[in-house]
Amino acid sequence: MADRPGMLDSVRLAARNAPIFRLYRRRDRLRATLCRVNVALGQADPQDPLTRRRVRELDTAAVLLGQARWHAERARATGDTTALKRARQAFTEGQRLADRIEALVAGGSGEYATDRFPVLERAGTEIDHCQGVPLVPAITPVVVLRGSDEEMGRQYARQIAAIFGRWILRYGVRRLTADERVEVGRWEAVHGEHLPWMGRFVDGWVAGARESGVNLDRASIMDLWVGHRPPATSWLDASSGLPELPPIACTSLAAWGDSTPDGALVAAATGDHELSYQVTVAAFPDDGHPFVHTIFSAAGTLPTVGPNWFFGHPGMSRSGLAYVHHGGGPKFLEPRHSWGYGLRRTPSVWHLLRYATSAHDAREMEQSWPIGDVGRGDQATVGGFYADADYAYIIEGRDDPAAVREAGLLGERDFLYANNSAMHPDAARSEWMRRAPDGSWLWDREGGYRPATPRGMTKSPTMLLKWLSGRMSTDELLVAGMQFAYWNSYHRNVFLRRMADAHHGHLDVEAMRAIYRTVGTAPAGSWAAAVRRYRRTGEWSRISAAHASNAFVAIMKPSTGYYSLCTGPARRGAAPMSPDSAMIVRGETNAFWDLELPDTPTALVERAEALADQLLGHARDAAAGASLAGETASDVKEWLAAAQTDTSSPRDGDGIEALGRRVRAATRAQVRARQILQLGDPPPEFTLPERREPSRPSVDTP
């Protein structure tokens, strides 16, 4: 198979999508402007009424960004010219408002940027809508499942329809061709061989969608879980069209033994991407362990990214096993001759959380499964970062090289961490890394692999045109793309390593939260000049694992069943880790909800409600004792009213859908109460580690 599409086909593809590409550029500009404003607001007094006013104005522009994204995705998927026009209009209005806010903040003006605020409505769902557009929720919803495989599939479909609206049951669903149906069948067969519950779960999904008023084809739902294309045959899946350049996102840290105060496992992870309609699943199957897992998209596909087969992290089970993170990818370490049909990541994660009793069990099961679809990245195959109270491992490669990281390999002391790059010393033996020219890579114990010459952004039309025209080989494209991703991940690896070393012995839940509130810095001076410099040299600013594209931050302590999640960054004003990672979250809360995973869903809900009641009591006392004015008083009043409404919701009935509604109300109330408490008592963070030049050993001497 050719490693690139025909030039004429690619030109036609680019021409057909030119209006959408232009919208993406407008999206990136608006996101960057709002992110810069948010960084400035993060330095302001959170109780100052003008700060609260600016946050409200910022959220208004973020609503316009959300509307523009929604219409742009509809235009891309359907060719709807009306949707294209609405997207352009929303981007224009959002940019105009964002520019005005930025100018007022920069000038220290007390003038208001706007008096026009969006009217939000529920539209029969649990999330806000604005002018018919479903807005991404500022507090991640929890879906509760119980029973047989079929029952849990049915419950999932019904609950996401209740939360988001029936549209989400159709989102990403395609009408399959005959050939695509054959491919879905091949993928289903290999999953059915190793994960027999999965087909029954999909059967239940179809039934639940029908009960929600949406008739779906079973093969199309299975497609959301496994895909309809044959396994990739080239890195970055370049043979199928424009190459999928690697992401630079997601971070993780797990600690146990001597690194924690009580020896228990504590883990933290972020999803680093543009926040979409994500959910956290709490499942109580008839057989196997109860588990909880956050997935990046309730529909298994992300805007502009496309299908990801319900990719997500972290997760943990009642047995004490944690799936911390995908473990640093894409890595592409296994040789191409071993690629083929295998298991997608999330089905494998659910199976291990459900049936494995320890990290050793998980590793043995993973290594018994086929290598799979390595060429499409971590979401497409098994592997990753698993831990329990006694042992942890990160599979970076399962065969030739068999690169499995364990604590101590790189000098770690009862902790492990991962971002989006390989760190195992043997990764240099992989097929793709050997194709790089000599001297291309450097390695050290803190950060793993990085390019010898720093790489800036590679997602440029010029580079893709060189590849399409044959002036750049796929090998060269691969190395350039991977070095871009690895350069950024290297710095986040170093940040986490230094945090783990600095706070060794004290890495508990609150320390993990503080780590993810310790933000980096934005580049000084002109943004445009900083972007140009980054494109040329890869130079940016101080990079942290806590940054603007944290779609969420999650903390786990499996031994107590503790699972806690903050939607968006854990601290307002987090700087972006690169120009294309300048993100914004509408209604950013910087506050966590907590779950305790017991043996039954009823106990899960009751404990979440008890905590919500407790926090609301503290929030009432704090609000009564505070001297607040203007927009600050209005915000506190609004949060308090929202928390009181949620805690006064009916708490009777143990039907699974009632339990789902109750836990979502309780977690929303927890967050609103914590927003009030944190306003007068900002939570702690750590000091950003000192900047040191990395050492420069060769990859031949790790």
XYZ file of C-alpha atoms in Angstrom:
702
model
C 0.000 0.000 0.000
C 1.269 3.502 -0.828
C 2.353 5.568 2.139
C 0.561 8.685 0.922
C -2.595 9.505 -1.052
C -2.463 10.760 -4.607
C -1.545 14.418 -4.959
C -4.710 15.215 -6.946
C -6.915 13.486 -4.352
C -5.259 15.458 -1.581
C -5.654 18.765 -3.418
C -9.341 18.013 -3.919
C -9.678 17.151 -0.229
C -7.992 20.394 0.787
C -10.127 22.474 -1.608
C -13.337 20.846 -0.421
C -12.508 21.570 3.211
C -10.965 25.026 2.727
C -13.919 26.875 4.380
C -13.652 24.611 7.423
C -9.872 25.054 7.621
C -10.411 28.820 7.635
C -12.897 28.422 10.492
C -10.336 26.409 12.447
C -7.877 29.289 12.136
C -10.526 31.660 13.481
C -11.246 29.224 16.293
C -7.568 29.117 17.239
C -7.310 32.919 17.253
C -10.388 33.294 19.475
C -9.232 30.572 21.866
C -5.809 32.206 22.191
C -7.297 35.634 22.934
C -9.584 34.235 25.624
C -6.754 32.195 27.095
C -4.531 35.284 27.383
C -7.357 37.142 29.149
C -7.828 34.211 31.515
C -4.112 34.161 32.364
C -4.362 37.831 33.328
C -7.495 37.232 35.413
C -5.707 34.435 37.232
C -3.346 37.072 38.644
C -6.170 39.341 39.838
C -7.987 39.356 43.184
C -10.755 36.744 42.822
C -13.009 38.695 45.243
C -12.694 41.975 43.350
C -16.095 42.751 41.742
C -14.331 43.873 38.551
C -12.552 40.508 38.324
C -15.878 38.717 38.669
C -17.342 40.993 35.976
C -14.477 40.190 33.632
C -14.965 36.460 34.252
C -18.635 36.838 33.336
C -17.700 38.697 30.159
C -15.094 36.044 29.372
C -17.723 33.314 29.747
C -20.007 35.219 27.377
C -17.312 35.127 24.699
C -16.749 31.440 25.509
C -20.443 30.758 24.844
C -20.015 32.326 21.415
C -16.956 30.132 20.872
C -19.011 27.074 21.841
C -21.781 28.041 19.421
C -19.261 28.632 16.650
C -17.630 25.230 17.260
C -21.015 23.506 17.202
C -22.055 25.097 13.902
C -18.606 24.538 12.365
C -18.757 20.836 13.198
C -22.228 20.588 11.690
C -21.007 22.352 8.546
C -18.024 20.009 8.313
C -20.131 16.879 8.780
C -23.071 17.790 6.559
C -21.969 20.617 4.257
C -24.807 22.762 5.640
C -24.150 26.301 4.360
C -26.481 27.832 6.958
C -24.407 26.237 9.714
C -21.250 27.589 8.066
C -22.716 31.099 8.079
C -23.747 30.821 11.735
C -20.273 29.619 12.671
C -18.665 32.608 10.969
C -21.061 35.003 12.693
C -20.430 33.503 16.152
C -16.657 33.588 15.634
C -16.866 37.230 14.565
C -18.967 38.253 17.578
C -16.818 36.240 19.963
C -13.556 37.697 18.627
C -14.902 41.247 18.790
C -15.865 40.785 22.436
C -12.637 38.967 23.324
C -10.513 41.726 21.790
C -12.414 44.342 23.780
C -12.020 42.468 27.065
C -8.301 41.998 26.434
C -7.825 45.686 25.713
C -9.706 46.730 28.865
C -7.767 44.288 31.057
C -4.425 45.356 29.573
C -5.278 49.024 30.101
C -6.499 48.547 33.674
C -9.864 50.028 32.730
C -12.963 49.623 34.890
C -15.220 50.050 31.869
C -17.513 47.149 31.088
C -16.908 45.186 27.888
C -20.567 44.267 27.378
C -23.998 44.394 28.974
C -25.368 41.662 26.724
C -25.188 38.255 28.344
C -26.457 35.000 26.854
C -29.815 33.558 27.864
C -29.297 29.937 28.870
C -31.995 27.289 29.016
C -32.161 23.569 29.725
C -34.341 22.570 26.721
C -35.538 19.416 28.481
C -32.021 18.180 29.285
C -29.601 18.478 32.206
C -27.144 20.810 30.421
C -27.428 24.428 29.339
C -28.363 25.427 25.797
C -27.996 28.795 24.114
C -30.038 29.534 20.979
C -30.478 25.832 20.371
C -26.807 24.911 20.816
C -25.990 22.412 23.620
C -23.142 23.879 25.672
C -20.374 21.749 27.078
C -21.124 21.395 30.805
C -18.806 23.157 33.239
C -19.172 20.239 35.685
C -18.558 16.760 34.280
C -21.686 14.570 34.587
C -21.570 11.131 36.194
C -23.366 8.192 34.556
C -24.291 5.327 36.898
C -24.671 1.793 35.523
C -25.810 -1.404 37.251
C -26.648 -4.985 36.300
C -26.043 -7.186 33.299
C -24.056 -6.142 30.238
C -27.258 -5.506 28.280
C -28.777 -3.522 31.122
C -25.691 -1.328 31.478
C -25.590 -0.598 27.743
C -29.263 0.347 27.819
C -28.762 2.566 30.875
C -25.796 4.326 29.303
C -27.730 5.300 26.177
C -30.749 6.489 28.158
C -28.688 8.539 30.614
C -26.533 10.370 28.081
C -29.714 11.214 26.144
C -31.233 12.633 29.348
C -28.078 14.612 30.151
C -27.196 16.050 26.745
C -30.240 15.498 24.557
C -31.140 12.834 22.019
C -28.773 14.372 19.460
C -25.815 12.795 21.234
C -27.077 9.319 20.359
C -26.614 10.225 16.688
C -23.347 12.120 17.110
C -20.560 10.403 15.183
C -22.895 7.650 13.964
C -22.427 6.989 10.267
C -24.264 5.047 7.625
C -21.876 2.209 6.876
C -21.090 0.866 3.431
C -21.071 -2.866 2.809
C -17.269 -2.968 2.992
C -17.276 -0.969 6.216
C -19.760 -3.389 7.756
C -17.378 -6.221 6.960
C -14.584 -4.361 8.760
C -16.780 -3.675 11.786
C -17.504 -7.384 11.878
C -13.804 -8.230 11.874
C -13.133 -5.864 14.755
C -16.149 -7.148 16.666
C -14.940 -10.726 16.243
C -11.562 -10.083 17.875
C -13.193 -8.136 20.692
C -15.770 -10.868 21.164
C -13.007 -13.444 21.487
C -11.313 -11.614 24.355
C -14.083 -9.381 25.763
C -17.335 -11.358 25.475
C -19.375 -8.747 27.364
C -18.909 -6.046 24.750
C -21.415 -7.245 22.142
C -24.084 -7.552 24.810
C -23.344 -3.999 26.000
C -23.859 -2.705 22.447
C -27.125 -4.652 22.163
C -28.338 -2.885 25.286
C -27.203 0.464 23.882
C -29.351 -0.021 20.791
C -32.351 -0.870 22.964
C -31.781 2.129 25.243
C -31.489 4.489 22.273
C -34.754 3.128 20.852
C -36.470 3.708 24.196
C -35.139 7.293 24.057
C -36.746 7.763 20.651
C -33.701 7.169 18.431
C -33.490 4.112 16.196
C -29.891 3.101 15.593
C -28.270 0.386 13.558
C -26.317 -2.063 15.737
C -23.296 -2.111 13.430
C -23.129 1.685 13.566
C -22.975 1.614 17.367
C -20.336 -1.117 17.318
C -18.444 1.139 14.897
C -18.252 3.814 17.633
C -16.439 1.278 19.834
C -14.151 -0.463 17.324
C -14.100 1.427 13.996
C -14.763 0.507 10.391
C -11.316 0.725 8.794
C -8.680 -2.000 8.548
C -5.596 -1.706 10.760
C -3.120 1.020 9.836
C -0.084 -0.045 7.824
C 1.975 3.122 8.291
C 2.946 5.377 11.167
C 0.561 8.287 11.665
C -1.836 6.299 9.442
C -0.413 8.275 6.524
C -1.587 5.807 3.873
C -5.264 6.692 4.472
C -5.063 10.428 3.755
C -3.546 13.430 5.495
C -1.365 12.099 8.328
C -2.616 12.229 11.886
C 0.162 14.242 13.527
C 0.703 13.201 17.130
C -0.880 15.047 20.060
C 1.181 16.558 22.852
C -1.464 16.095 25.502
C -2.285 14.355 28.831
C -0.209 13.910 31.987
C -0.112 11.529 34.976
C 1.629 10.762 38.254
C 1.139 7.814 40.621
C 2.761 7.378 44.038
C 2.688 4.635 46.682
C 4.854 3.070 49.379
C 7.551 5.368 50.735
C 6.456 8.269 48.538
C 3.068 8.657 50.284
C 2.392 9.378 53.971
C 0.457 6.141 54.582
C 1.920 3.923 51.867
C -1.372 3.850 49.948
C -1.568 4.430 46.191
C -2.518 7.949 45.106
C -2.721 8.878 41.431
C -3.490 11.968 39.378
C -4.118 12.442 35.663
C -5.287 15.094 33.234
C -6.952 14.950 29.862
C -5.389 17.714 27.790
C -7.598 18.661 24.870
C -10.462 20.984 24.012
C -13.191 20.120 26.498
C -16.145 18.326 24.929
C -19.159 16.381 26.192
C -17.207 14.152 28.561
C -18.670 11.895 31.264
C -17.444 9.841 34.191
C -18.900 6.326 34.285
C -19.509 4.563 37.625
C -20.363 0.931 36.802
C -21.620 -1.840 39.081
C -21.726 -4.955 36.873
C -23.373 -8.209 37.943
C -20.008 -9.932 37.614
C -16.600 -8.441 38.247
C -15.576 -5.403 40.258
C -17.375 -2.042 40.369
C -15.286 0.585 38.600
C -15.183 4.262 37.669
C -13.659 5.711 34.485
C -13.704 9.103 32.752
C -14.119 9.144 28.972
C -13.300 12.205 26.894
C -16.492 12.045 24.843
C -19.799 10.460 25.786
C -20.293 9.658 22.097
C -16.816 8.244 21.461
C -15.722 10.986 19.085
C -14.179 14.430 19.604
C -14.672 17.571 17.479
C -11.877 18.009 14.901
C -10.202 14.838 16.258
C -12.825 12.348 15.128
C -13.477 8.830 16.452
C -11.476 7.848 19.515
C -13.433 4.737 20.555
C -14.418 6.216 23.945
C -10.809 6.926 24.885
C -10.260 8.307 28.365
C -8.566 8.088 31.739
C -8.140 7.733 34.635
C -10.098 4.856 36.103
C -10.060 2.584 39.132
C -11.875 -0.453 40.465
C -13.170 -1.663 43.798
C -10.297 -4.173 43.802
C -7.795 -1.322 44.184
C -6.512 -1.404 40.602
C -5.997 1.954 38.895
C -5.724 2.747 35.195
C -3.818 5.994 35.582
C -3.156 7.096 32.003
C -2.418 5.841 28.513
C 1.273 5.767 29.377
C 2.893 8.198 26.962
C 1.785 7.979 23.389
C 1.632 7.534 20.542
C 4.825 5.525 20.841
C 4.800 3.263 17.753
C 7.404 0.982 19.305
C 6.129 -2.382 18.049
C 7.367 -3.277 14.528
C 4.900 -2.915 11.681
C 4.919 -6.612 10.804
C 3.246 -7.271 14.194
C 0.347 -4.833 13.691
C -3.167 -6.051 12.988
C -6.618 -6.548 14.440
C -6.647 -6.205 18.211
C -8.456 -4.507 21.075
C -9.218 -0.803 21.334
C -7.969 0.907 24.475
C -11.172 1.670 26.380
C -12.780 -1.772 25.964
C -9.524 -3.256 27.278
C -9.491 -0.803 30.216
C -13.072 -1.632 31.195
C -12.281 -5.339 31.033
C -9.191 -5.033 33.232
C -10.844 -2.770 35.795
C -13.753 -5.180 35.919
C -11.881 -8.497 36.122
C -8.229 -7.958 37.134
C -7.464 -7.985 40.855
C -4.019 -6.379 40.724
C -1.591 -4.576 38.450
C 0.301 -7.848 37.985
C -2.937 -9.470 36.749
C -3.539 -6.553 34.393
C -0.034 -6.790 32.930
C -0.365 -10.533 32.333
C -3.719 -10.096 30.584
C -2.497 -7.187 28.445
C 0.556 -9.059 27.278
C -1.594 -12.032 26.241
C -3.681 -9.931 23.842
C -2.775 -9.279 20.167
C -0.527 -6.291 19.418
C -3.323 -4.517 17.542
C -3.658 -1.294 15.604
C -0.471 0.469 16.738
C -0.349 2.862 13.776
C -3.409 4.800 14.957
C -2.025 5.604 18.382
C -2.735 4.691 21.964
C -6.512 4.908 21.708
C -6.411 2.176 19.074
C -4.641 -0.583 20.989
C -3.977 -1.907 24.491
C -1.277 -0.860 26.936
C -0.839 1.981 29.340
C -0.204 2.877 32.965
C -1.679 0.615 35.678
C -0.999 0.619 39.411
C -2.098 -0.835 42.731
C -0.880 -0.423 46.301
C 2.251 -2.520 45.706
C 3.198 -2.354 42.039
C 2.873 -0.183 38.951
C 3.926 -0.495 35.330
C 3.724 1.415 32.071
C 3.685 -0.565 28.844
C 5.376 1.537 26.171
C 6.004 -1.398 23.837
C 5.011 -5.060 24.047
C 7.324 -6.636 21.501
C 10.688 -5.828 19.887
C 11.313 -3.854 21.992
C 9.405 -5.063 25.033
C 9.603 -1.735 26.830
C 7.821 -1.922 30.174
C 8.645 0.767 32.709
C 8.655 0.002 36.431
C 9.609 2.246 39.330
C 13.371 2.411 39.732
C 14.246 1.967 36.066
C 14.860 5.714 35.776
C 15.622 6.261 39.450
C 12.000 6.711 40.568
C 11.350 5.916 44.238
C 7.875 4.349 44.557
C 6.358 6.603 41.894
C 5.874 6.671 38.132
C 4.785 9.399 35.733
C 3.969 9.701 32.033
C 2.987 12.275 29.432
C 2.935 11.840 25.645
C 6.377 10.492 24.900
C 8.417 7.345 25.345
C 10.816 7.224 28.283
C 12.018 3.609 28.358
C 15.707 3.398 27.352
C 14.973 0.577 24.883
C 12.545 2.720 22.857
C 15.511 3.765 20.702
C 15.584 0.210 19.309
C 12.133 0.632 17.739
C 11.751 0.553 13.968
C 10.706 4.184 13.568
C 13.294 5.665 15.948
C 16.084 3.790 14.170
C 15.053 5.497 10.930
C 15.928 8.925 12.316
C 19.358 10.299 11.349
C 22.138 9.701 13.860
C 22.169 12.269 16.619
C 18.454 13.126 16.252
C 17.506 12.135 19.779
C 18.721 12.795 23.306
C 17.622 11.022 26.479
C 17.865 11.553 30.218
C 16.351 10.025 33.331
C 14.074 12.940 34.211
C 12.368 13.570 30.908
C 13.041 10.599 28.649
C 13.484 11.259 24.930
C 13.634 14.660 23.313
C 14.924 15.955 19.981
C 18.552 17.053 19.885
C 17.333 20.163 18.065
C 14.135 21.567 19.649
C 11.066 21.393 17.438
C 8.339 23.994 17.123
C 4.891 23.408 15.667
C 4.904 21.121 12.653
C 1.210 21.332 11.775
C 1.847 23.671 8.864
C 0.423 23.552 5.321
C 3.968 23.954 3.957
C 5.165 20.783 5.639
C 2.134 18.772 4.509
C 2.534 20.062 0.958
C 6.175 18.933 0.953
C 5.041 15.478 2.054
C 2.212 15.262 -0.494
C 4.520 16.334 -3.323
C 7.148 13.740 -2.397
C 9.775 16.256 -1.244
C 9.503 14.870 2.296
C 9.377 11.148 3.013
C 6.888 9.635 5.450
C 9.835 8.731 7.666
C 10.914 12.386 7.759
C 7.335 13.500 8.445
C 7.026 10.966 11.244
C 10.250 12.050 12.919
C 9.339 15.754 12.631
C 5.871 15.196 14.097
C 7.067 12.966 16.916
C 9.914 15.308 17.838
C 7.423 18.168 18.064
C 5.281 16.141 20.498
C 8.226 14.750 22.453
C 9.844 18.161 22.951
C 6.786 19.442 24.803
C 6.194 16.210 26.716
C 9.819 16.175 27.856
C 9.294 19.385 29.825
C 6.130 18.108 31.503
C 7.955 14.894 32.409
C 10.681 16.964 34.057
C 8.078 19.012 35.939
C 6.401 15.903 37.364
C 9.696 14.225 38.212
C 10.895 17.248 40.166
C 7.559 17.550 41.935
C 7.650 13.865 42.908
C 11.216 14.154 44.175
C 10.588 17.424 46.032
C 7.506 16.140 47.856
C 8.558 12.519 48.254
C 6.991 10.976 51.348
C 4.178 13.554 51.309
C 2.405 12.746 48.032
C -1.168 12.456 49.281
C -4.419 13.609 47.667
C -3.934 17.247 48.660
C -0.343 17.270 47.424
C -1.542 15.957 44.064
C -4.080 18.768 43.891
C -1.368 21.311 44.728
C 0.878 19.925 41.984
C -1.883 20.453 39.447
C -2.437 24.013 40.672
C 1.236 24.850 40.110
C 0.970 26.462 36.709
C 3.631 27.443 34.200
C 4.198 30.862 32.697
C 3.010 32.588 29.555
C 5.639 33.989 27.166
C 6.561 37.597 27.841
C 6.055 40.327 25.284
C 4.192 40.054 22.022
C 2.086 36.919 21.565
C 2.594 37.000 17.795
C 6.373 37.204 18.207
C 6.312 34.340 20.724
C 4.343 32.176 18.291
C 6.763 32.902 15.448
C 9.698 32.055 17.697
C 8.014 28.836 18.786
C 7.395 27.780 15.189
C 11.067 28.278 14.391
C 12.785 26.999 17.511
C 10.326 25.323 19.870
C 11.124 27.941 22.523
C 8.081 28.855 24.622
C 7.982 29.525 28.362
C 7.966 27.644 31.683
C 5.904 24.488 31.038
C 3.931 22.696 33.740
C 1.569 19.725 33.789
C -1.014 22.279 34.982
C -1.880 24.311 31.906
C -4.709 25.849 29.908
C -5.636 22.692 27.987
C -6.376 20.605 31.091
C -9.875 19.503 30.111
C -10.027 17.979 33.573
C -7.839 17.040 36.528
C -8.659 13.796 38.367
C -7.248 12.430 41.637
C -7.692 8.840 42.886
C -7.000 6.888 46.061
C -8.240 3.384 45.201
C -7.796 1.865 48.680
C -10.564 4.129 49.996
C -12.563 4.240 46.753
C -11.822 7.952 46.400
C -12.250 9.509 42.940
C -12.242 13.293 42.523
C -12.503 15.407 39.373
C -12.202 19.078 38.457
C -13.546 20.042 35.042
C -10.980 22.274 33.372
C -7.782 23.467 35.079
C -7.601 23.278 38.880
C -6.440 26.907 39.005
C -7.690 29.903 37.060
C -5.134 31.550 34.834
C -3.159 28.468 33.822
C -0.813 29.399 30.987
C -0.853 27.410 27.727
C 1.924 24.877 27.185
C 2.156 25.824 23.487
C 0.382 28.246 21.115
C -2.020 25.599 19.819
C -2.846 24.557 23.396
C -4.351 27.911 24.321
C -7.776 26.673 25.428
C -10.670 28.086 27.422
C -13.407 26.423 29.499
C -16.780 28.165 29.772
C -17.771 28.537 33.402
C -14.404 27.369 34.703
C -14.912 26.339 38.366
C -11.398 25.282 39.516
C -13.208 23.056 42.036
C -13.467 19.277 42.455
C -16.368 16.945 43.046
C -15.724 13.764 45.030
C -17.063 10.239 44.719
C -16.502 7.253 46.969
C -16.755 3.947 45.102
C -18.499 1.384 47.355
C -20.175 -1.942 46.535
C -23.545 -0.537 45.446
C -24.718 2.477 43.434
C -27.128 3.465 46.206
C -24.225 3.843 48.644
C -22.264 5.827 46.024
C -25.127 8.302 45.685
C -25.877 8.605 49.384
C -22.249 9.388 50.216
C -22.057 12.006 47.457
C -25.240 13.603 48.799
C -23.945 13.596 52.381
C -20.770 15.395 51.293
C -22.821 17.913 49.278
C -24.933 18.694 52.362
C -21.818 19.129 54.494
C -20.078 21.425 52.007
C -23.226 23.472 51.457
C -23.486 24.085 55.198
C -19.913 25.361 55.274
C -20.557 27.495 52.175
C -23.639 29.112 53.754
C -21.580 30.026 56.819
C -18.765 31.413 54.679
C -21.142 33.472 52.554
C -22.919 34.849 55.630
C -19.634 35.933 57.198
C -18.129 37.494 54.084
C -18.284 41.126 53.074
C -18.986 40.913 49.364
C -20.211 43.467 46.849
C -21.276 43.831 43.254
C -20.585 40.997 40.845
C -18.828 38.996 43.565
C -21.919 38.961 45.760
C -24.045 38.083 42.715
C -21.802 35.138 41.840
C -21.861 33.770 45.381
C -25.647 34.151 45.528
C -25.965 32.315 42.194
C -23.652 29.457 43.256
C -25.426 29.130 46.588
C -28.839 29.015 44.906
C -27.610 26.387 42.437
C -26.196 24.210 45.229
C -29.374 24.556 47.285
C -31.511 23.626 44.288
C -29.429 20.530 43.632
C -29.376 19.411 47.271
C -33.149 19.860 47.531
C -33.771 17.639 44.499
C -35.873 14.514 45.240
C -33.761 11.821 46.864
C -36.213 8.966 46.790
C -36.102 5.914 44.541
C -33.252 3.565 43.768
C -33.943 3.067 40.069
C -30.718 3.503 38.172
C -31.833 6.603 36.284
C -32.996 8.234 39.508
C -29.648 7.375 41.100
C -27.860 8.895 38.122
C -29.814 12.152 38.442
C -29.174 12.244 42.195
C -25.397 11.782 41.936
C -25.155 14.427 39.211
C -27.119 16.866 41.406
C -24.877 16.055 44.379
C -21.619 16.513 42.459
C -22.813 19.824 40.994
C -23.685 21.019 44.512
C -20.273 19.974 45.815
C -18.531 22.053 43.151
C -20.691 25.152 43.677
C -20.151 24.986 47.435
C -16.400 24.631 46.983
C -16.339 27.630 44.644
C -17.740 29.732 47.488
C -15.307 28.306 50.024
C -12.285 28.788 47.739
C -13.201 32.388 46.941
C -12.182 33.476 50.433
C -9.650 30.723 51.097
C -7.658 29.955 47.927
C -6.371 26.367 47.960
C -2.609 25.740 48.116
C -0.185 25.269 45.259
C 3.547 24.562 45.129
C 6.490 26.569 43.839
C 7.328 26.014 40.181
C 10.618 24.065 40.011
C 13.692 26.041 39.074
C 14.513 26.096 35.400
C 17.628 24.050 34.655
C 19.187 23.181 31.344
C 18.658 19.481 30.561
C 21.641 17.177 30.466
C 22.729 15.954 27.058
C 23.641 12.264 27.138
C 23.190 10.283 23.939
C 20.345 7.792 23.564
C 23.085 5.161 23.350
C 23.998 5.663 27.019
C 20.765 5.622 29.064
